[in-house]
Amino acid sequence: MPFNQPAPELGNQYSDDRVLRSYLARVLPPGMLAAIERELVELGELAGGELYHLQIADRLNEPVHTPWDAWGNRIDQIEVSPLWKLAERLAAERGLIATAYERRNGRHSRIHQFALVHLFTPATDVYSCPLAMTDGAARALVASANKQLIERALPHLTSRDPAQFWTSGQWMTESTGGSDVGLSETTAKREGSRWRLFGRKWFTSAATSQMALTLARPEGNPGGGKGLALFYVETRNAGGQLDNILVHRLKDKFGTRKVPTAELTLDGTPALTVAGEADGVRNIAPMLNVTRTWNSVSAVSYMRRGLALARDYAKKRVAFGAPLAEKALHVDTLAGLQAEYEAGFHLAFSAVELLGRDETDGLDAAGKDLMRLLTPIAKLVTGKQSVAVLSEVLESFGGAGYVEDTGLPALLRDAQVFPIWEGTTNVLSLDVLRALQSGSALTALQIEIETLASGVRDVRLLECAKSAQAALLRAQHWVAKESGDPMEAGARRFAMTVGRAFALLLLCRQAQWSLDHEKDQRALYAAERFARNGVDMIATEDVAGSKALANDSKP
Ligand code: MFK
């Protein structure tokens, strides 16, 4: 009998996810949870069954760009993989976008939607990328109050009918631009009531979309982000051809291999302004904040997927006389990862909750400031967590985790995009400092911290809450006294400390609820473990020393 290692399997990805179920049980009114649970169970079943097996079968299928047809016509056709075709249909039918805009569950609609996203993302090889941009575009159009564009595009972006459903691109990045979007070179020339765009977009994710929001500089406008305007583009003309858009090639990327990311030239592409003829960065910000929230939940969902596979494997794989699940060091490693997942989950969903409240009840100024602060923090913390967790997940499979046809390496490669796109960790850390400038974000955070801490009664949780509060206090003192280069140098440690300490407090709240209502100690263990993993990263900055080290030159 040859020796074989058992392949990991997934169960129902909703029913098996205690963290998701316990969270929903706490935050949703019981009748509401009962009403939506069937669709969560169904999607959980699909995610762990049919879609998982299709993912493995679809592993080598990647998008194909065909620039020319056989007769010399420029067609720039992009064919996506079978998994992605199915994902597009499922996304529409299961209301991955529609749920947020129909608002059947009021301010809880965003929680409902992102519970679906959490199940959907790791089962579709990041089909959440076009969906995030679609949701972001819908939100930016609503924020613009541009009646004509809202009437034209919103019914498509939020449709449950696959034949009507549109996805949207978010064409921001240029070869000059990257994080510094104000360097964008695409120009806009007025032509009657329309515009034509000329320029090159260097990273256009999911380039099969029917529309896109993009930035261009109207002729005569000044440089920088303020001189850009936000434009609406429909990618195809009435004949179905790309409308003065040339696709040069698809990117050969490290991960997200199913996502067709293109280099485009806009060569007189017809466009309409979304919100005036300047302030493009400000006007696209609502889109960025939505895509960053999708990023947070997607990063968390990847952690969950990796852990589900690792746990199943640990039960089956016998080494040194016992299943890995009975080996103390393996157990300790998985426990540390699970704690990261649980804390990241609550941090990501705190941003989701704020978004939902903002869209329905309306947040007051302090609530808006808190959302402005926590959205980039959740994105940057969970992005980094997902890479670290997925790296350990691969290692927990030994050599099998490094072998492509297990499907495992793709998890780590895909996760590596979460800290990069939609703002790198450093760019978002600096954004966090800017978010503090309004003055009231820290006050709003302080009120939130006190509310969270005051709900904790269990003595062990009180210890965790105390360490979180101490870290947050140190972060607040640090930011109040620093300035200039030392402040910039410490921006990531500050953002991480606020994020991880706040996540710990959120986890304490959930753990207290779970003790009270479910007699379950697992969230308590997660809080204790997450506290031990470390939340306080504040340090005395040594700018000169760092410079010498970074450049490896004598000061
Ligand atoms: C799984 C889900 C993932 C989804 C994936 C989708 C794939 C899409 C792939 C991509 O497109 S990735 C490219 C994403 N690119 C970025 O995220 C850009 C990263 N860079 C930044 O975020 C920079 O901070 C920024 C470009 C915003 C800096 O530009 P500026 O011109 O220096 O902006 P500035 O002066 O800080 O802000 C201009 C205005 O916008 C200000 O308002 P006012 O004009 O009223 O003063 C800001 O307050 C406002 N603003 C900027 N960021 C904001 C914001 N407002 C609200 N929220 C924000 N986040």
XYZ file of C-alpha atoms and ligand atoms in Angstrom:
614
model
C 0.000 0.000 0.000
C 1.700 3.281 -1.067
C 1.828 6.095 1.451
C -0.316 9.045 0.486
C -0.995 12.241 2.318
C -4.716 13.065 2.564
C -5.989 16.061 0.595
C -7.689 18.694 2.721
C -11.432 19.127 2.213
C -13.756 21.955 3.108
C -17.111 21.712 4.788
C -19.918 24.247 4.579
C -18.014 27.509 4.849
C -20.837 29.269 6.666
C -21.791 26.523 9.112
C -18.122 25.814 9.936
C -17.228 29.435 10.606
C -17.938 29.961 14.290
C -16.509 33.481 14.152
C -18.870 34.639 11.398
C -21.902 32.925 12.915
C -21.277 34.162 16.433
C -20.711 37.714 15.163
C -23.938 37.697 13.138
C -25.846 36.277 16.101
C -24.616 39.182 18.225
C -25.174 42.063 15.803
C -28.293 41.100 13.831
C -31.802 41.056 15.235
C -32.785 37.351 15.548
C -35.570 37.592 12.966
C -33.200 39.155 10.468
C -30.565 36.459 10.911
C -33.213 33.773 10.504
C -34.408 35.458 7.296
C -30.976 35.600 5.654
C -29.429 32.437 7.053
C -30.643 30.179 4.259
C -28.742 32.135 1.630
C -25.622 32.114 3.819
C -25.870 28.344 4.279
C -26.347 27.901 0.516
C -23.362 30.080 -0.337
C -21.296 28.359 2.364
C -22.156 25.017 0.780
C -21.206 26.221 -2.691
C -17.966 27.761 -1.403
C -16.800 24.621 0.358
C -18.074 22.188 -2.291
C -18.714 22.883 -5.965
C -16.713 26.112 -6.158
C -13.762 24.683 -4.225
C -13.530 21.717 -6.587
C -13.915 23.998 -9.593
C -11.118 26.205 -8.241
C -8.764 23.236 -8.201
C -9.870 22.167 -11.708
C -9.636 25.761 -13.022
C -6.181 26.307 -11.527
C -4.258 26.641 -14.783
C -6.886 28.671 -16.658
C -5.948 32.315 -16.887
C -7.429 35.252 -18.774
C -6.417 35.445 -22.412
C -6.087 38.671 -24.380
C -6.564 38.444 -28.156
C -5.587 41.810 -29.706
C -6.486 41.037 -33.332
C -8.970 38.794 -35.112
C -7.988 36.564 -38.020
C -8.834 39.332 -40.516
C -6.683 42.045 -39.072
C -9.354 43.824 -37.018
C -8.342 45.145 -33.625
C -10.666 43.383 -31.181
C -8.838 43.359 -27.810
C -10.971 40.496 -26.604
C -10.341 39.281 -23.067
C -11.595 35.813 -22.188
C -11.731 35.020 -18.467
C -11.575 31.557 -16.921
C -14.652 29.321 -16.458
C -14.524 29.919 -12.689
C -14.721 33.665 -13.223
C -17.603 33.358 -15.694
C -19.545 31.408 -13.124
C -18.529 33.881 -10.410
C -19.959 36.806 -12.386
C -23.332 35.083 -12.737
C -23.408 34.024 -9.092
C -22.406 37.493 -7.927
C -25.386 39.037 -9.679
C -27.900 36.347 -8.745
C -26.827 36.215 -5.120
C -26.840 39.977 -4.774
C -23.214 40.548 -3.823
C -23.701 44.211 -4.754
C -27.501 44.478 -4.805
C -27.845 43.544 -1.122
C -26.142 46.787 -0.093
C -28.329 49.005 -2.282
C -31.716 47.339 -1.833
C -31.224 47.907 1.916
C -33.843 45.380 2.928
C -32.115 45.153 6.291
C -31.581 48.869 6.863
C -28.212 49.674 8.416
C -27.495 45.962 8.721
C -27.551 45.588 4.937
C -23.815 46.153 4.678
C -23.214 43.457 7.317
C -25.427 41.110 5.323
C -23.592 41.956 2.102
C -20.113 41.532 3.572
C -21.061 38.216 5.182
C -21.750 37.088 1.595
C -18.457 38.634 0.433
C -16.605 36.780 3.200
C -17.928 33.470 1.866
C -17.620 34.365 -1.818
C -14.120 35.883 -2.131
C -11.858 32.921 -1.362
C -14.152 30.610 -3.352
C -13.804 32.612 -6.590
C -10.092 33.427 -6.794
C -10.662 37.109 -5.975
C -13.669 37.811 -8.162
C -14.183 40.314 -5.355
C -11.818 42.597 -7.281
C -14.347 43.633 -9.969
C -17.122 43.519 -7.387
C -15.281 45.867 -5.036
C -14.798 48.373 -7.830
C -18.433 47.989 -8.892
C -19.629 48.700 -5.370
C -17.145 51.579 -5.089
C -18.329 53.087 -8.365
C -21.964 52.839 -7.286
C -21.127 54.556 -4.012
C -19.086 57.298 -5.726
C -21.911 57.957 -8.200
C -24.450 58.191 -5.374
C -22.114 60.546 -3.474
C -21.756 62.719 -6.593
C -25.552 63.174 -6.830
C -25.088 63.173 -10.628
C -28.677 62.307 -11.567
C -27.956 61.435 -15.197
C -25.174 58.969 -14.373
C -26.998 57.503 -11.395
C -30.047 56.794 -13.577
C -27.883 55.360 -16.326
C -25.456 53.148 -14.397
C -26.819 52.347 -10.947
C -29.568 49.943 -12.092
C -26.891 47.908 -13.907
C -24.294 47.983 -11.132
C -26.831 46.816 -8.568
C -28.788 44.354 -10.719
C -29.493 40.752 -9.717
C -30.041 39.824 -13.365
C -26.776 38.535 -14.899
C -27.887 39.852 -18.312
C -28.251 43.387 -16.910
C -25.394 43.324 -14.403
C -22.391 45.560 -15.085
C -19.061 45.647 -13.357
C -17.014 48.814 -13.152
C -13.305 49.446 -13.431
C -11.369 51.925 -11.315
C -8.689 53.259 -13.609
C -6.359 55.264 -11.453
C -2.845 53.985 -11.721
C -0.527 55.381 -14.349
C 3.131 54.565 -14.871
C 4.002 57.971 -13.401
C 1.370 57.786 -10.704
C 1.092 54.685 -8.552
C 0.395 55.889 -5.041
C 0.951 59.525 -6.002
C -2.162 59.800 -8.120
C -1.668 63.563 -8.547
C 1.141 62.795 -11.036
C -1.364 61.318 -13.511
C -0.803 62.461 -17.098
C -4.076 61.504 -18.795
C -5.682 64.586 -20.288
C -9.297 65.433 -21.033
C -10.317 67.530 -24.045
C -13.764 69.047 -24.103
C -15.981 68.195 -27.086
C -19.367 69.874 -26.700
C -21.016 68.507 -23.575
C -18.712 65.474 -23.643
C -15.014 64.943 -23.157
C -12.402 62.805 -24.784
C -9.637 61.220 -22.742
C -6.062 60.698 -23.891
C -3.467 58.831 -21.873
C -2.170 55.520 -20.635
C -3.529 53.619 -17.659
C -0.908 51.230 -16.382
C -2.843 48.925 -14.043
C -6.507 48.485 -14.909
C -7.844 45.602 -12.860
C -10.591 43.368 -14.224
C -10.423 45.041 -17.618
C -13.588 43.366 -18.914
C -15.887 45.823 -17.182
C -18.691 47.618 -18.996
C -17.829 50.974 -17.425
C -15.089 52.617 -15.414
C -14.479 55.614 -13.233
C -11.182 57.222 -14.048
C -9.150 60.362 -13.469
C -7.938 62.779 -16.135
C -6.770 66.383 -16.215
C -9.002 68.752 -18.180
C -6.831 70.886 -20.455
C -5.649 73.999 -18.668
C -6.110 72.572 -15.164
C -3.202 72.780 -12.704
C -1.052 69.789 -11.708
C -1.642 67.592 -8.665
C -4.713 65.728 -7.474
C -6.879 68.862 -7.347
C -6.386 69.489 -11.090
C -7.673 66.036 -11.984
C -11.367 65.443 -12.601
C -13.368 62.275 -12.090
C -14.755 60.823 -15.333
C -17.326 58.191 -16.237
C -16.494 55.981 -19.198
C -18.546 53.302 -20.930
C -16.007 50.949 -22.381
C -17.876 49.787 -25.485
C -19.730 51.646 -28.232
C -23.167 50.758 -29.583
C -21.545 48.194 -31.899
C -19.962 46.393 -28.949
C -16.389 47.476 -29.780
C -14.061 49.045 -27.234
C -14.600 52.773 -27.629
C -11.227 54.305 -28.499
C -9.530 52.114 -25.916
C -6.532 49.954 -26.793
C -5.538 47.027 -24.595
C -1.776 46.537 -24.898
C -1.335 43.450 -22.785
C -2.339 41.753 -19.565
C 0.068 41.973 -16.652
C 2.141 38.927 -15.762
C 1.516 39.131 -12.009
C 2.813 37.288 -8.949
C -0.740 36.429 -7.843
C -4.413 37.211 -8.566
C -3.747 35.351 -11.811
C -7.470 35.130 -12.624
C -7.825 38.911 -12.578
C -7.262 40.364 -16.062
C -5.160 43.403 -15.227
C -4.426 45.387 -18.359
C -2.295 48.200 -19.668
C -4.587 50.497 -21.662
C -4.313 53.512 -23.881
C -7.227 55.901 -23.893
C -7.117 57.351 -27.376
C -9.956 59.844 -27.460
C -12.215 57.745 -25.237
C -15.614 59.472 -24.794
C -16.249 60.373 -21.164
C -18.502 62.434 -18.913
C -17.529 64.296 -15.791
C -18.972 62.822 -12.612
C -18.659 65.771 -10.250
C -17.255 68.947 -11.712
C -14.042 69.598 -13.580
C -11.506 69.312 -10.728
C -10.979 67.691 -7.306
C -10.838 64.222 -8.845
C -9.009 62.656 -5.903
C -11.575 63.972 -3.454
C -14.430 62.775 -5.668
C -13.041 59.274 -6.115
C -12.404 58.935 -2.350
C -15.851 57.377 -1.653
C -14.918 54.638 -4.126
C -11.538 54.100 -2.448
C -13.100 53.808 0.974
C -15.512 51.130 -0.269
C -12.817 49.155 -2.125
C -10.588 49.367 0.962
C -13.395 47.885 3.040
C -13.768 45.063 0.496
C -10.024 44.585 0.746
C -10.220 44.210 4.533
C -13.008 41.642 4.393
C -11.326 39.792 1.521
C -8.034 39.618 3.435
C -9.869 38.225 6.437
C -11.747 35.720 4.285
C -8.453 34.430 2.871
C -7.158 33.868 6.408
C -10.296 31.913 7.175
C -9.934 29.788 4.015
C -6.306 28.944 4.830
C -7.183 28.014 8.399
C -10.108 25.826 7.324
C -7.792 23.849 5.049
C -4.969 23.667 7.602
C -7.324 22.479 10.343
C -8.810 19.771 8.193
C -5.354 18.583 7.154
C -4.098 18.593 10.751
C -6.839 16.158 11.706
C -5.893 13.719 8.934
C -2.146 13.967 8.601
C -0.354 11.557 10.912
C 3.324 12.252 11.582
C 5.566 11.020 14.369
C 2.826 8.715 15.592
C -0.138 11.081 15.912
C -2.305 13.460 13.872
C -0.834 16.950 13.655
C -3.961 18.179 15.460
C -2.671 16.422 18.584
C 0.850 17.831 18.409
C 1.371 20.627 20.912
C 3.586 22.804 18.730
C 1.352 22.466 15.667
C -1.688 23.256 17.814
C 0.074 26.289 19.255
C 0.886 27.561 15.764
C -2.686 27.196 14.495
C -4.023 28.862 17.654
C -1.888 31.922 16.999
C -3.224 32.127 13.428
C -6.835 31.665 14.511
C -6.422 34.549 16.980
C -5.148 36.775 14.158
C -8.147 35.800 12.037
C -10.653 36.502 14.812
C -9.233 39.927 15.648
C -8.901 40.863 11.971
C -12.478 39.766 11.345
C -13.896 42.093 14.000
C -11.723 44.988 12.849
C -12.833 44.579 9.223
C -16.497 44.316 10.185
C -16.240 47.409 12.393
C -15.470 49.335 9.187
C -18.408 47.569 7.496
C -20.751 48.592 10.317
C -19.705 52.237 10.072
C -20.260 52.212 6.310
C -23.754 50.777 6.787
C -24.641 53.311 9.451
C -23.312 56.166 7.335
C -25.543 55.143 4.431
C -28.729 54.706 6.443
C -29.028 56.420 9.837
C -26.318 58.894 8.832
C -23.237 59.293 10.998
C -22.615 62.456 12.953
C -19.343 64.327 12.382
C -17.514 62.237 15.004
C -18.790 59.007 13.462
C -17.634 60.137 10.022
C -14.204 60.953 11.427
C -14.050 57.531 13.048
C -14.938 55.870 9.746
C -12.329 57.977 7.945
C -9.745 56.748 10.497
C -10.725 53.097 10.795
C -11.181 52.326 7.076
C -7.469 52.634 6.174
C -6.460 51.136 9.530
C -8.587 48.020 8.959
C -7.192 47.695 5.442
C -3.557 47.988 6.418
C -3.764 45.710 9.474
C -5.712 42.904 7.779
C -3.612 43.094 4.605
C -0.424 42.386 6.536
C -2.117 39.762 8.692
C -3.315 37.816 5.672
C 0.182 37.471 4.185
C 1.665 36.358 7.512
C -1.178 33.915 8.195
C -1.185 32.402 4.703
C 2.581 31.968 4.797
C 2.213 29.930 8.018
C -0.724 28.028 6.546
C 1.451 26.869 3.638
C 4.189 25.850 6.057
C 1.682 23.870 8.118
C 1.326 21.539 5.099
C 5.085 21.018 4.870
C 6.300 20.432 1.302
C 2.728 19.969 0.042
C 2.052 23.628 0.811
C 4.770 24.539 -1.681
C 3.374 22.434 -4.507
C 1.166 24.172 -7.042
C -1.435 21.491 -7.762
C -2.536 21.428 -4.121
C -3.955 24.893 -4.850
C -2.258 26.173 -1.687
C 0.522 28.424 -3.068
C -2.067 30.519 -4.910
C -3.575 31.487 -1.554
C -0.351 33.143 -0.437
C 0.294 34.746 -3.805
C -3.240 36.149 -3.917
C -3.004 37.392 -0.332
C 0.167 39.305 -1.174
C -1.918 41.780 -3.149
C -4.003 42.825 -0.127
C -1.294 45.047 1.404
C -0.469 46.525 -2.028
C -3.525 47.487 -4.045
C -5.924 50.154 -2.846
C -3.050 51.888 -1.054
C 0.105 50.239 0.294
C 0.661 49.872 4.027
C 2.910 52.926 4.132
C 0.646 55.113 1.977
C -2.314 54.220 4.164
C -0.306 54.806 7.353
C 0.299 58.350 6.149
C -3.385 58.602 5.240
C -4.169 57.682 8.852
C -2.117 60.660 10.043
C -4.048 62.883 7.631
C -7.314 61.463 8.951
C -6.342 62.722 12.417
C -6.091 66.285 11.178
C -9.783 66.925 11.639
C -9.017 66.746 15.352
C -12.071 64.795 16.407
C -11.116 61.332 15.061
C -9.081 60.496 18.159
C -11.828 61.771 20.441
C -14.351 59.595 18.610
C -11.977 56.650 18.935
C -11.538 57.323 22.647
C -15.317 57.278 23.184
C -15.535 54.000 21.276
C -12.689 52.505 23.322
C -14.346 53.435 26.598
C -17.674 51.995 25.484
C -16.043 48.740 24.429
C -13.985 48.445 27.618
C -16.938 49.218 29.868
C -18.866 46.219 28.504
C -16.200 43.727 29.550
C -16.725 41.889 32.902
C -14.808 38.635 32.738
C -11.519 39.001 34.683
C -9.376 37.490 31.945
C -10.966 39.697 29.320
C -10.487 42.699 31.578
C -6.734 41.998 31.482
C -6.832 41.933 27.673
C -8.897 45.118 27.509
C -6.449 46.797 29.888
C -3.485 45.954 27.659
C -5.370 47.245 24.605
C -6.222 50.494 26.372
C -2.624 50.929 27.521
C -1.374 50.486 23.939
C -3.930 52.955 22.617
C -2.943 55.477 25.251
C 0.736 55.144 24.332
C -0.212 55.625 20.664
C -2.211 58.748 21.497
C 0.658 60.208 23.544
C 3.116 59.408 20.773
C 1.076 61.102 18.077
C 0.467 64.155 20.241
C 4.174 64.778 20.787
C 5.772 63.772 17.470
C 6.139 65.796 14.292
C 8.210 65.947 11.098
C 10.344 62.973 10.067
C 10.035 61.070 13.378
C 6.261 61.191 12.992
C 6.395 60.029 9.377
C 8.863 57.278 10.287
C 6.580 56.000 13.033
C 3.330 56.269 11.059
C 3.072 52.546 10.349
C 3.825 51.553 13.964
C 1.196 54.057 15.104
C -1.463 52.794 12.673
C -0.696 49.161 13.501
C -0.884 49.820 17.226
C -4.209 51.621 16.969
C -5.552 48.908 14.668
C -4.381 45.910 16.641
C -5.319 47.368 20.030
C -8.747 48.383 18.746
C -9.176 44.922 17.213
C -8.363 43.396 20.601
C -11.080 45.475 22.256
C -13.591 44.455 19.594
C -12.622 40.848 20.185
C -13.092 41.314 23.945
C -16.626 42.568 23.332
C -17.420 39.565 21.173
C -15.821 37.202 23.695
C -17.874 38.635 26.559
C -21.044 38.204 24.504
C -20.067 34.686 23.567
C -19.435 33.781 27.211
C -22.784 35.270 28.215
C -24.934 33.940 25.371
C -23.178 30.892 23.975
C -21.232 29.680 27.023
C -18.320 29.499 24.607
C -14.788 30.402 25.694
C -13.121 30.258 22.293
C -13.304 33.987 21.564
C -11.871 34.595 25.046
C -8.927 32.341 24.199
C -8.565 34.210 20.903
C -8.444 37.538 22.756
C -5.805 36.280 25.176
C -3.740 34.820 22.398
C -4.038 37.928 20.223
C -2.888 40.042 23.168
C 0.139 37.755 23.524
C 0.817 37.995 19.767
C 1.393 41.694 20.471
C -0.543 44.882 19.920
C 1.792 47.686 21.012
C 4.351 48.650 18.376
C 5.033 52.213 19.467
C 8.783 52.898 19.624
C 11.119 55.804 20.007
C 12.004 56.748 16.463
C 15.652 56.971 15.467
C 15.486 58.674 12.088
C 19.265 59.062 11.666
C 19.919 55.451 12.650
C 17.257 54.200 10.249
C 18.751 56.240 7.430
C 22.188 54.745 8.061
C 20.685 51.247 8.173
C 18.379 51.626 5.171
C 21.169 52.993 2.963
C 23.847 50.931 4.694
C 26.002 54.048 4.827
C 27.875 55.670 7.715
C 25.913 58.598 9.160
C -10.618 42.668 -2.862
C -10.931 44.058 -3.010
C -9.878 44.851 -3.604
C -10.333 45.732 -4.638
C -9.311 45.844 -5.673
C -9.647 46.759 -6.744
C -8.536 46.812 -7.705
C -8.226 48.212 -8.073
C -6.820 48.377 -8.224
C -6.477 49.796 -8.058
O -7.001 50.697 -8.623
S -5.254 49.979 -6.979
C -4.942 51.712 -7.039
C -5.433 52.288 -5.856
N -4.733 53.516 -5.648
C -4.757 54.047 -4.469
O -5.368 53.545 -3.551
C -4.045 55.340 -4.315
C -3.202 55.358 -3.086
N -2.834 56.733 -2.772
C -3.552 57.455 -1.884
O -4.526 56.996 -1.311
C -3.062 58.837 -1.655
O -3.174 59.118 -0.284
C -3.862 59.893 -2.460
C -3.891 59.509 -3.920
C -5.288 60.022 -1.964
C -3.120 61.186 -2.274
O -3.445 62.102 -3.308
P -3.417 63.668 -3.068
O -3.820 64.353 -4.319
O -2.118 64.063 -2.430
O -4.619 63.752 -2.078
P -4.866 64.669 -0.801
O -4.418 66.091 -1.064
O -4.406 64.013 0.432
O -6.458 64.638 -0.795
C -7.217 65.281 -1.808
C -8.623 65.367 -1.260
O -9.175 64.044 -1.178
C -8.678 65.942 0.145
O -9.923 66.619 0.269
P -10.015 68.223 0.098
O -9.788 68.490 -1.349
O -11.391 68.549 0.541
O -8.940 68.793 0.970
C -8.720 64.708 1.011
O -9.330 64.953 2.258
C -9.558 63.765 0.162
N -9.232 62.375 0.457
C -8.091 61.726 0.169
N -8.150 60.461 0.591
C -9.367 60.318 1.162
C -10.062 61.539 1.069
N -11.288 61.696 1.536
C -11.870 60.654 2.132
N -11.274 59.455 2.251
C -10.035 59.250 1.782
N -9.474 58.058 1.906
